[in-house]
Amino acid sequence: MTSQVRGAQLARLLGQWHALPGRRRSPDYAALAAAVRGLLADGRLPLGVRLPAERELAEALRISRTTVTAAYRQLRETGHLASRRGAGSWTMLPGTHRVASTGLWTPLDDRDMIDLGVAALAAPPQLVPAARAAAEDLPRYLGGAGYHPTGIIELREAVARSYTARGLPTSAEQIMVTSGTQHALDLVLRLALAPGGSVLVESPTYPNALAALSARRARITTHGLAVDGPGWDADLLLGSIRQVRPKLAYLIPDFQNPTGHLMSAELRERVVAAAHSAGTDLVVDESFVDLPLDGTELPPPAATFDRHSRVISIGGMSKPYWGGLRIGWVRASAPQVQRLAAARVGVDMASPVLDQLVAVHLLADAPTIVAARRAQLAAQRDALLDALAQRLPDWRVTAPHGGVTLWAELDGPISSALARAAEEVGVRLAPGPRFGLDGTLERFLRLPFTLPAADLVEAVGRLAAVRYDLDRAGRPQWREATVIA
């Protein structure tokens, strides 16, 4: 069933639509159509939503119905709206768009786009030899059905050894292999969170985690992170756990996405203790734990302080190795792993055996691969920081000591406008509001340093030009949205 937005709701979302840059050069209907496309680009107006009737929206906006009719007509012409007599009008996609790796709909002819919406590296050179070796290992598994709900034993043992090496003794029975970290989170939510359950998350946080929580209709409480310093306010975080007593808390303590903060060992211990007292399960996302930079020493895993099976750790191969290798895992107690496996059977049965064998070979070469990744990321981070300091000195950026992203505080609440304008000069961005719940974070922008240094420098140059144009009178930089949510 298609959801519907009422006239008053859409009017509230549109806000001061008639005051957008370039407004003096645009008739009312064109400005209204552009504002609707802007909402789609921000993801604030979802795909497949039925818009209010023309008369209803006209009354809510206090404009003529003729203006709304013309705006709807323009949206239909650009492929952003479909209408059927007697059924209404609903948001849709232009026919020349596809789903990009950001999860947004983007043009097909975007090969020259510098994509800063994706925080992931290209594959390492060791991937092809690992794939060949995995193919040679595959015959050992062909005699069986190929279903391993918790993962093949070789990979589970390899992942368990990596935890033990970090100071957290772990057995293979405590590991479940999944089809990526996002899949791991989804399975944990299926097991640990009833629909409508309460969840505590950081703000900002990983957008796809918010999407998974939304799918569970979770009631979300946020803990705001500071731009600099330790990030987490210990008193506020612990107070939220004790007062709200959420069923579950989703945290990224290791080079938090998107801020890059690293949680101290002391706070990890206190959070685990508070969670136990409140009856809260902790889901700890360790996607970036393999990527400390500058010789940064990692605190112990949060699960080190767990004595009551309250901490479920998730991780995977996407960030240090390659996103195309859909291998993730869950570390939990052995009984929890078995319950997760039972829940998984109704979802996807098991991860591909061949991919798991590739992962085994990559993990065997982890010291070499990860060391090269760290050196590469450190150089690219520094290149991005230098470019920002030279071209956009008014932006406030704290250099992270790990992970793959910068969290930039801009010189105004322009993140979504900048993202729309940047698309037209060949740079794709993930604006700040995507990392929050309520359309805030417009003063922030996530900038990954996973592309080659030359591409990052070029992207910053284009952003600097776009930022200048946003301040120039009469330049309709918000006129067209090329990313459709």
mmCIF file of C-alpha atoms in Angstrom, residues 111-457:
data_model
loop_
_atom_site.group_PDB
_atom_site.id
_atom_site.type_symbol
_atom_site.label_atom_id
_atom_site.label_comp_id
_atom_site.label_asym_id
_atom_site.label_seq_id
_atom_site.Cartn_x
_atom_site.Cartn_y
_atom_site.Cartn_z
ATOM 1 C CA ARG A 111 31.324 7.467 -15.064
ATOM 2 C CA ASP A 112 33.297 10.680 -14.560
ATOM 3 C CA MET A 113 31.699 11.334 -11.193
ATOM 4 C CA ILE A 114 34.037 11.626 -8.188
ATOM 5 C CA ASP A 115 32.009 9.642 -5.687
ATOM 6 C CA LEU A 116 32.553 10.870 -2.123
ATOM 7 C CA GLY A 117 29.337 9.236 -0.993
ATOM 8 C CA VAL A 118 31.074 5.875 -0.650
ATOM 9 C CA ALA A 119 33.487 5.249 2.219
ATOM 10 C CA ALA A 120 35.194 2.146 0.854
ATOM 11 C CA LEU A 121 38.447 1.253 -0.871
ATOM 12 C CA ALA A 122 39.045 -0.497 -4.165
ATOM 13 C CA ALA A 123 40.099 -4.137 -3.964
ATOM 14 C CA PRO A 124 43.682 -4.933 -2.880
ATOM 15 C CA PRO A 125 46.008 -6.668 -5.361
ATOM 16 C CA GLN A 126 45.962 -9.806 -3.187
ATOM 17 C CA LEU A 127 42.303 -10.414 -3.975
ATOM 18 C CA VAL A 128 42.821 -12.188 -7.310
ATOM 19 C CA PRO A 129 45.439 -14.654 -5.962
ATOM 20 C CA ALA A 130 43.162 -15.307 -2.988
ATOM 21 C CA ALA A 131 40.265 -16.044 -5.332
ATOM 22 C CA ARG A 132 42.370 -18.468 -7.343
ATOM 23 C CA ALA A 133 43.492 -20.263 -4.181
ATOM 24 C CA ALA A 134 39.891 -20.401 -2.958
ATOM 25 C CA ALA A 135 38.792 -22.013 -6.219
ATOM 26 C CA GLU A 136 41.392 -24.717 -5.692
ATOM 27 C CA ASP A 137 40.056 -25.309 -2.159
ATOM 28 C CA LEU A 138 36.432 -25.470 -3.258
ATOM 29 C CA PRO A 139 36.339 -29.181 -4.274
ATOM 30 C CA ARG A 140 36.677 -30.108 -0.587
ATOM 31 C CA TYR A 141 33.188 -28.686 -0.031
ATOM 32 C CA LEU A 142 31.435 -29.893 -3.164
ATOM 33 C CA GLY A 143 30.459 -33.241 -1.695
ATOM 34 C CA GLY A 144 28.032 -31.590 0.715
ATOM 35 C CA ALA A 145 24.936 -29.435 0.295
ATOM 36 C CA GLY A 146 26.915 -26.208 0.758
ATOM 37 C CA TYR A 147 24.705 -24.776 3.508
ATOM 38 C CA HIS A 148 26.661 -23.588 6.548
ATOM 39 C CA PRO A 149 24.368 -21.256 8.528
ATOM 40 C CA THR A 150 27.115 -20.244 10.961
ATOM 41 C CA GLY A 151 29.850 -20.272 8.310
ATOM 42 C CA ILE A 152 32.566 -22.711 7.274
ATOM 43 C CA ILE A 153 34.788 -23.751 10.155
ATOM 44 C CA GLU A 154 38.001 -22.445 8.539
ATOM 45 C CA LEU A 155 36.709 -18.894 8.410
ATOM 46 C CA ARG A 156 35.124 -18.993 11.853
ATOM 47 C CA GLU A 157 38.436 -20.142 13.324
ATOM 48 C CA ALA A 158 40.313 -17.396 11.472
ATOM 49 C CA VAL A 159 37.968 -14.698 12.774
ATOM 50 C CA ALA A 160 38.118 -16.145 16.289
ATOM 51 C CA ARG A 161 41.923 -15.976 16.177
ATOM 52 C CA SER A 162 41.772 -12.295 15.245
ATOM 53 C CA TYR A 163 39.685 -11.556 18.346
ATOM 54 C CA THR A 164 42.020 -13.590 20.538
ATOM 55 C CA ALA A 165 44.977 -11.649 19.142
ATOM 56 C CA ARG A 166 43.241 -8.433 20.258
ATOM 57 C CA GLY A 167 43.090 -9.719 23.823
ATOM 58 C CA LEU A 168 39.587 -11.207 23.710
ATOM 59 C CA PRO A 169 39.731 -15.028 23.892
ATOM 60 C CA THR A 170 37.226 -16.340 21.367
ATOM 61 C CA SER A 171 36.290 -19.773 20.034
ATOM 62 C CA ALA A 172 34.874 -20.639 16.632
ATOM 63 C CA GLU A 173 31.556 -21.469 18.334
ATOM 64 C CA GLN A 174 31.226 -17.777 19.192
ATOM 65 C CA ILE A 175 31.484 -16.676 15.550
ATOM 66 C CA MET A 176 28.767 -16.588 12.918
ATOM 67 C CA VAL A 177 29.693 -15.629 9.347
ATOM 68 C CA THR A 178 27.245 -13.339 7.560
ATOM 69 C CA SER A 179 26.880 -11.735 4.138
ATOM 70 C CA GLY A 180 28.459 -8.456 5.198
ATOM 71 C CA THR A 181 28.290 -6.299 8.322
ATOM 72 C CA GLN A 182 24.905 -4.860 7.408
ATOM 73 C CA HIS A 183 23.507 -8.393 7.203
ATOM 74 C CA ALA A 184 25.035 -9.110 10.613
ATOM 75 C CA LEU A 185 23.246 -6.091 12.080
ATOM 76 C CA ASP A 186 19.954 -7.088 10.496
ATOM 77 C CA LEU A 187 20.140 -10.594 11.952
ATOM 78 C CA VAL A 188 21.023 -9.274 15.407
ATOM 79 C CA LEU A 189 18.066 -6.892 15.299
ATOM 80 C CA ARG A 190 15.765 -9.756 14.318
ATOM 81 C CA LEU A 191 16.922 -11.682 17.358
ATOM 82 C CA ALA A 192 17.346 -8.932 19.965
ATOM 83 C CA LEU A 193 14.772 -6.267 19.092
ATOM 84 C CA ALA A 194 11.023 -6.715 18.876
ATOM 85 C CA PRO A 195 9.200 -4.378 16.468
ATOM 86 C CA GLY A 196 8.784 -1.027 18.156
ATOM 87 C CA GLY A 197 11.550 -1.668 20.686
ATOM 88 C CA SER A 198 13.654 1.180 22.079
ATOM 89 C CA VAL A 199 17.186 1.742 20.777
ATOM 90 C CA LEU A 200 19.958 4.182 21.648
ATOM 91 C CA VAL A 201 22.249 5.327 18.826
ATOM 92 C CA GLU A 202 24.935 7.945 18.388
ATOM 93 C CA SER A 203 24.234 11.082 16.390
ATOM 94 C CA PRO A 204 25.578 11.249 13.776
ATOM 95 C CA THR A 205 25.722 7.556 12.937
ATOM 96 C CA TYR A 206 25.817 5.113 10.014
ATOM 97 C CA PRO A 207 22.788 5.744 7.719
ATOM 98 C CA ASN A 208 22.252 2.091 6.849
ATOM 99 C CA ALA A 209 22.025 1.242 10.537
ATOM 100 C CA LEU A 210 19.251 3.817 10.859
ATOM 101 C CA ALA A 211 17.534 2.193 7.887
ATOM 102 C CA ALA A 212 17.729 -1.229 9.537
ATOM 103 C CA LEU A 213 16.294 0.184 12.761
ATOM 104 C CA SER A 214 13.533 1.922 10.837
ATOM 105 C CA ALA A 215 12.607 -1.399 9.259
ATOM 106 C CA ARG A 216 12.098 -2.733 12.787
ATOM 107 C CA ARG A 217 9.991 0.355 13.619
ATOM 108 C CA ALA A 218 12.401 1.041 16.473
ATOM 109 C CA ARG A 219 11.867 3.920 18.895
ATOM 110 C CA ILE A 220 15.216 5.677 18.669
ATOM 111 C CA THR A 221 16.955 7.851 21.256
ATOM 112 C CA THR A 222 20.142 9.618 20.174
ATOM 113 C CA HIS A 223 23.351 10.589 21.923
ATOM 114 C CA GLY A 224 24.967 13.584 20.247
ATOM 115 C CA LEU A 225 28.695 13.444 19.548
ATOM 116 C CA ALA A 226 30.955 16.488 19.798
ATOM 117 C CA VAL A 227 32.919 17.478 16.706
ATOM 118 C CA ASP A 228 36.261 17.378 18.491
ATOM 119 C CA GLY A 229 37.657 16.001 21.728
ATOM 120 C CA PRO A 230 36.620 12.522 22.813
ATOM 121 C CA GLY A 231 33.308 12.762 20.969
ATOM 122 C CA TRP A 232 31.163 10.986 23.515
ATOM 123 C CA ASP A 233 30.002 12.857 26.618
ATOM 124 C CA ALA A 234 30.409 10.110 29.203
ATOM 125 C CA ASP A 235 27.873 11.478 31.683
ATOM 126 C CA LEU A 236 25.222 12.025 29.032
ATOM 127 C CA LEU A 237 25.781 8.648 27.393
ATOM 128 C CA LEU A 238 25.684 6.704 30.645
ATOM 129 C CA GLY A 239 22.747 8.791 31.860
ATOM 130 C CA SER A 240 20.788 8.003 28.702
ATOM 131 C CA ILE A 241 21.331 4.273 29.179
ATOM 132 C CA ARG A 242 20.266 4.413 32.820
ATOM 133 C CA GLN A 243 17.255 6.672 32.317
ATOM 134 C CA VAL A 244 15.875 5.444 28.988
ATOM 135 C CA ARG A 245 16.822 1.798 29.636
ATOM 136 C CA PRO A 246 16.702 0.963 25.919
ATOM 137 C CA LYS A 247 16.341 -2.622 24.854
ATOM 138 C CA LEU A 248 19.391 -2.213 22.657
ATOM 139 C CA ALA A 249 22.201 0.299 22.011
ATOM 140 C CA TYR A 250 24.052 0.462 18.695
ATOM 141 C CA LEU A 251 27.536 1.994 19.062
ATOM 142 C CA ILE A 252 30.607 2.397 16.843
ATOM 143 C CA PRO A 253 33.463 2.867 19.343
ATOM 144 C CA ASP A 254 36.340 2.233 16.909
ATOM 145 C CA PHE A 255 36.797 5.240 14.591
ATOM 146 C CA GLN A 256 33.131 6.056 14.633
ATOM 147 C CA ASN A 257 31.341 6.461 11.309
ATOM 148 C CA PRO A 258 31.249 9.308 10.322
ATOM 149 C CA THR A 259 33.180 11.280 12.970
ATOM 150 C CA GLY A 260 36.266 9.061 13.310
ATOM 151 C CA HIS A 261 36.200 9.219 17.136
ATOM 152 C CA LEU A 262 37.824 6.448 19.200
ATOM 153 C CA MET A 263 36.156 5.556 22.497
ATOM 154 C CA SER A 264 38.468 5.223 25.495
ATOM 155 C CA ALA A 265 38.897 1.949 27.370
ATOM 156 C CA GLU A 266 37.498 3.531 30.523
ATOM 157 C CA LEU A 267 34.279 4.589 28.828
ATOM 158 C CA ARG A 268 33.884 1.190 27.171
ATOM 159 C CA GLU A 269 34.020 -0.477 30.557
ATOM 160 C CA ARG A 270 31.525 1.980 32.045
ATOM 161 C CA VAL A 271 29.122 1.614 29.105
ATOM 162 C CA VAL A 272 29.124 -2.184 29.413
ATOM 163 C CA ALA A 273 28.467 -1.937 33.150
ATOM 164 C CA ALA A 274 25.644 0.578 32.638
ATOM 165 C CA ALA A 275 24.103 -1.612 29.956
ATOM 166 C CA HIS A 276 24.100 -4.603 32.283
ATOM 167 C CA SER A 277 22.411 -2.591 35.038
ATOM 168 C CA ALA A 278 19.779 -1.252 32.647
ATOM 169 C CA GLY A 279 19.085 -4.580 30.945
ATOM 170 C CA THR A 280 20.365 -3.203 27.624
ATOM 171 C CA ASP A 281 22.047 -5.289 24.941
ATOM 172 C CA LEU A 282 25.003 -3.595 23.225
ATOM 173 C CA VAL A 283 25.601 -4.041 19.506
ATOM 174 C CA VAL A 284 29.176 -2.905 18.863
ATOM 175 C CA ASP A 285 30.052 -2.213 15.233
ATOM 176 C CA GLU A 286 33.762 -2.875 14.652
ATOM 177 C CA SER A 287 33.848 -2.199 10.905
ATOM 178 C CA PHE A 288 36.914 0.068 11.172
ATOM 179 C CA VAL A 289 38.848 -1.639 13.947
ATOM 180 C CA ASP A 290 41.601 -2.819 11.559
ATOM 181 C CA LEU A 291 42.356 0.719 10.367
ATOM 182 C CA PRO A 292 44.184 2.715 13.077
ATOM 183 C CA LEU A 293 46.493 5.353 11.577
ATOM 184 C CA ASP A 294 49.513 7.236 12.924
ATOM 185 C CA GLY A 295 50.451 4.320 15.184
ATOM 186 C CA THR A 296 47.317 4.813 17.268
ATOM 187 C CA GLU A 297 46.962 2.170 19.979
ATOM 188 C CA LEU A 298 43.557 0.538 20.145
ATOM 189 C CA PRO A 299 41.694 0.112 23.444
ATOM 190 C CA PRO A 300 40.487 -3.402 24.315
ATOM 191 C CA PRO A 301 37.329 -4.589 22.540
ATOM 192 C CA ALA A 302 34.157 -3.591 24.374
ATOM 193 C CA ALA A 303 33.312 -7.274 24.797
ATOM 194 C CA THR A 304 36.431 -7.617 26.977
ATOM 195 C CA PHE A 305 34.450 -6.017 29.806
ATOM 196 C CA ASP A 306 31.340 -8.155 29.251
ATOM 197 C CA ARG A 307 30.556 -10.719 31.919
ATOM 198 C CA HIS A 308 26.884 -11.244 31.201
ATOM 199 C CA SER A 309 26.627 -11.792 27.404
ATOM 200 C CA ARG A 310 25.326 -8.258 26.915
ATOM 201 C CA VAL A 311 27.763 -7.341 24.110
ATOM 202 C CA ILE A 312 27.300 -8.547 20.545
ATOM 203 C CA SER A 313 30.153 -7.497 18.242
ATOM 204 C CA ILE A 314 29.765 -7.230 14.469
ATOM 205 C CA GLY A 315 32.442 -6.684 11.829
ATOM 206 C CA GLY A 316 33.460 -7.628 8.331
ATOM 207 C CA MET A 317 35.782 -7.465 5.344
ATOM 208 C CA SER A 318 34.311 -4.421 3.575
ATOM 209 C CA LYS A 319 36.508 -1.623 4.949
ATOM 210 C CA PRO A 320 39.988 -3.141 5.282
ATOM 211 C CA TYR A 321 39.621 -5.476 2.291
ATOM 212 C CA TRP A 322 36.851 -4.962 -0.296
ATOM 213 C CA GLY A 323 33.155 -4.133 -0.213
ATOM 214 C CA GLY A 324 32.471 -6.511 -3.083
ATOM 215 C CA LEU A 325 33.447 -9.425 -0.870
ATOM 216 C CA ARG A 326 30.251 -9.748 1.131
ATOM 217 C CA ILE A 327 31.698 -11.318 4.247
ATOM 218 C CA GLY A 328 30.836 -10.171 7.750
ATOM 219 C CA TRP A 329 30.481 -11.800 11.140
ATOM 220 C CA VAL A 330 28.924 -11.708 14.557
ATOM 221 C CA ARG A 331 30.822 -12.441 17.760
ATOM 222 C CA ALA A 332 28.544 -13.411 20.641
ATOM 223 C CA SER A 333 28.074 -16.200 23.155
ATOM 224 C CA ALA A 334 27.760 -19.692 21.656
ATOM 225 C CA PRO A 335 24.033 -19.957 22.534
ATOM 226 C CA GLN A 336 23.383 -16.565 20.916
ATOM 227 C CA VAL A 337 25.172 -17.707 17.776
ATOM 228 C CA GLN A 338 22.949 -20.763 17.578
ATOM 229 C CA ARG A 339 19.831 -18.631 17.971
ATOM 230 C CA LEU A 340 21.089 -16.312 15.242
ATOM 231 C CA ALA A 341 21.668 -19.285 12.956
ATOM 232 C CA ALA A 342 18.118 -20.473 13.563
ATOM 233 C CA ALA A 343 16.795 -17.012 12.702
ATOM 234 C CA ARG A 344 18.985 -16.866 9.616
ATOM 235 C CA VAL A 345 17.567 -19.997 8.033
ATOM 236 C CA GLY A 346 14.398 -18.086 7.266
ATOM 237 C CA VAL A 347 16.361 -15.281 5.591
ATOM 238 C CA ASP A 348 19.224 -16.521 3.388
ATOM 239 C CA MET A 349 20.335 -19.946 4.684
ATOM 240 C CA ALA A 350 24.110 -19.310 4.498
ATOM 241 C CA SER A 351 26.901 -17.241 2.967
ATOM 242 C CA PRO A 352 28.543 -18.422 -0.300
ATOM 243 C CA VAL A 353 31.238 -21.009 0.374
ATOM 244 C CA LEU A 354 33.559 -19.654 -2.308
ATOM 245 C CA ASP A 355 33.466 -16.127 -0.866
ATOM 246 C CA GLN A 356 34.244 -17.517 2.572
ATOM 247 C CA LEU A 357 37.255 -19.378 1.205
ATOM 248 C CA VAL A 358 38.499 -16.157 -0.396
ATOM 249 C CA ALA A 359 38.160 -14.477 2.998
ATOM 250 C CA VAL A 360 40.191 -17.242 4.648
ATOM 251 C CA HIS A 361 43.104 -16.597 2.291
ATOM 252 C CA LEU A 362 42.899 -12.826 2.699
ATOM 253 C CA LEU A 363 42.894 -13.090 6.484
ATOM 254 C CA ALA A 364 45.959 -15.343 6.284
ATOM 255 C CA ASP A 365 47.720 -12.433 4.529
ATOM 256 C CA ALA A 366 46.181 -9.797 6.807
ATOM 257 C CA PRO A 367 49.418 -8.248 8.168
ATOM 258 C CA THR A 368 50.649 -7.368 4.680
ATOM 259 C CA ILE A 369 47.290 -6.237 3.314
ATOM 260 C CA VAL A 370 46.235 -4.159 6.304
ATOM 261 C CA ALA A 371 49.630 -2.466 6.654
ATOM 262 C CA ALA A 372 49.431 -1.336 3.040
ATOM 263 C CA ARG A 373 45.864 -0.127 3.544
ATOM 264 C CA ARG A 374 46.862 1.941 6.560
ATOM 265 C CA ALA A 375 49.727 3.603 4.701
ATOM 266 C CA GLN A 376 47.469 4.318 1.734
ATOM 267 C CA LEU A 377 44.713 5.796 3.887
ATOM 268 C CA ALA A 378 47.094 7.955 5.920
ATOM 269 C CA ALA A 379 48.538 9.503 2.754
ATOM 270 C CA GLN A 380 45.090 10.099 1.253
ATOM 271 C CA ARG A 381 43.776 11.572 4.511
ATOM 272 C CA ASP A 382 46.655 14.020 4.660
ATOM 273 C CA ALA A 383 46.127 15.019 1.024
ATOM 274 C CA LEU A 384 42.454 15.687 1.710
ATOM 275 C CA LEU A 385 43.231 17.687 4.856
ATOM 276 C CA ASP A 386 45.795 19.807 3.000
ATOM 277 C CA ALA A 387 43.379 20.499 0.147
ATOM 278 C CA LEU A 388 40.627 21.527 2.557
ATOM 279 C CA ALA A 389 42.976 23.817 4.476
ATOM 280 C CA GLN A 390 44.007 25.558 1.261
ATOM 281 C CA ARG A 391 40.690 25.792 -0.575
ATOM 282 C CA LEU A 392 38.066 25.761 2.192
ATOM 283 C CA PRO A 393 39.825 27.164 5.267
ATOM 284 C CA ASP A 394 36.583 28.173 6.964
ATOM 285 C CA TRP A 395 35.547 24.541 7.302
ATOM 286 C CA ARG A 396 36.389 22.978 10.645
ATOM 287 C CA VAL A 397 37.899 19.512 10.407
ATOM 288 C CA THR A 398 39.587 17.376 13.064
ATOM 289 C CA ALA A 399 42.044 14.840 11.678
ATOM 290 C CA PRO A 400 40.933 11.311 12.666
ATOM 291 C CA HIS A 401 43.540 8.808 13.818
ATOM 292 C CA GLY A 402 41.841 5.924 12.073
ATOM 293 C CA GLY A 403 38.973 4.837 9.893
ATOM 294 C CA VAL A 404 38.263 6.235 6.437
ATOM 295 C CA THR A 405 36.261 9.460 6.891
ATOM 296 C CA LEU A 406 36.483 13.103 7.905
ATOM 297 C CA TRP A 407 33.499 14.801 9.532
ATOM 298 C CA ALA A 408 33.639 18.423 8.426
ATOM 299 C CA GLU A 409 31.772 21.261 10.088
ATOM 300 C CA LEU A 410 30.873 23.673 7.300
ATOM 301 C CA ASP A 411 30.674 27.456 7.424
ATOM 302 C CA GLY A 412 26.903 27.387 7.319
ATOM 303 C CA PRO A 413 23.855 25.065 7.220
ATOM 304 C CA ILE A 414 24.415 24.270 3.548
ATOM 305 C CA SER A 415 25.175 20.554 3.417
ATOM 306 C CA SER A 416 22.180 19.475 1.326
ATOM 307 C CA ALA A 417 22.386 22.522 -0.950
ATOM 308 C CA LEU A 418 26.087 21.880 -1.461
ATOM 309 C CA ALA A 419 25.455 18.226 -2.285
ATOM 310 C CA ARG A 420 22.884 19.158 -4.928
ATOM 311 C CA ALA A 421 25.153 21.748 -6.490
ATOM 312 C CA ALA A 422 28.223 19.499 -6.341
ATOM 313 C CA GLU A 423 26.419 16.808 -8.310
ATOM 314 C CA GLU A 424 26.312 19.160 -11.278
ATOM 315 C CA VAL A 425 30.097 19.585 -11.271
ATOM 316 C CA GLY A 426 30.787 15.858 -10.995
ATOM 317 C CA VAL A 427 31.155 15.318 -7.249
ATOM 318 C CA ARG A 428 28.776 13.119 -5.296
ATOM 319 C CA LEU A 429 28.428 13.811 -1.569
ATOM 320 C CA ALA A 430 26.608 12.321 1.393
ATOM 321 C CA PRO A 431 25.166 15.397 3.174
ATOM 322 C CA GLY A 432 25.044 15.608 6.943
ATOM 323 C CA PRO A 433 21.290 15.001 7.393
ATOM 324 C CA ARG A 434 21.707 11.472 6.031
ATOM 325 C CA PHE A 435 23.588 10.609 9.227
ATOM 326 C CA GLY A 436 20.839 11.740 11.576
ATOM 327 C CA LEU A 437 17.153 11.275 12.210
ATOM 328 C CA ASP A 438 15.369 14.560 11.910
ATOM 329 C CA GLY A 439 16.813 16.610 9.074
ATOM 330 C CA THR A 440 19.399 18.301 11.270
ATOM 331 C CA LEU A 441 23.198 18.150 10.785
ATOM 332 C CA GLU A 442 23.007 20.583 7.853
ATOM 333 C CA ARG A 443 26.267 22.152 9.052
ATOM 334 C CA PHE A 444 28.158 18.894 8.540
ATOM 335 C CA LEU A 445 29.475 16.783 5.698
ATOM 336 C CA ARG A 446 31.161 13.380 5.622
ATOM 337 C CA LEU A 447 34.231 13.240 3.397
ATOM 338 C CA PRO A 448 35.828 9.802 2.945
ATOM 339 C CA PHE A 449 39.500 9.603 2.001
ATOM 340 C CA THR A 450 39.247 6.278 0.205
ATOM 341 C CA LEU A 451 39.873 7.629 -3.321
ATOM 342 C CA PRO A 452 43.304 8.383 -4.810
ATOM 343 C CA ALA A 453 44.845 11.639 -3.585
ATOM 344 C CA ALA A 454 44.569 13.301 -6.996
ATOM 345 C CA ASP A 455 40.818 12.652 -7.078
ATOM 346 C CA LEU A 456 40.395 14.033 -3.569
ATOM 347 C CA VAL A 457 42.278 17.222 -4.405
#
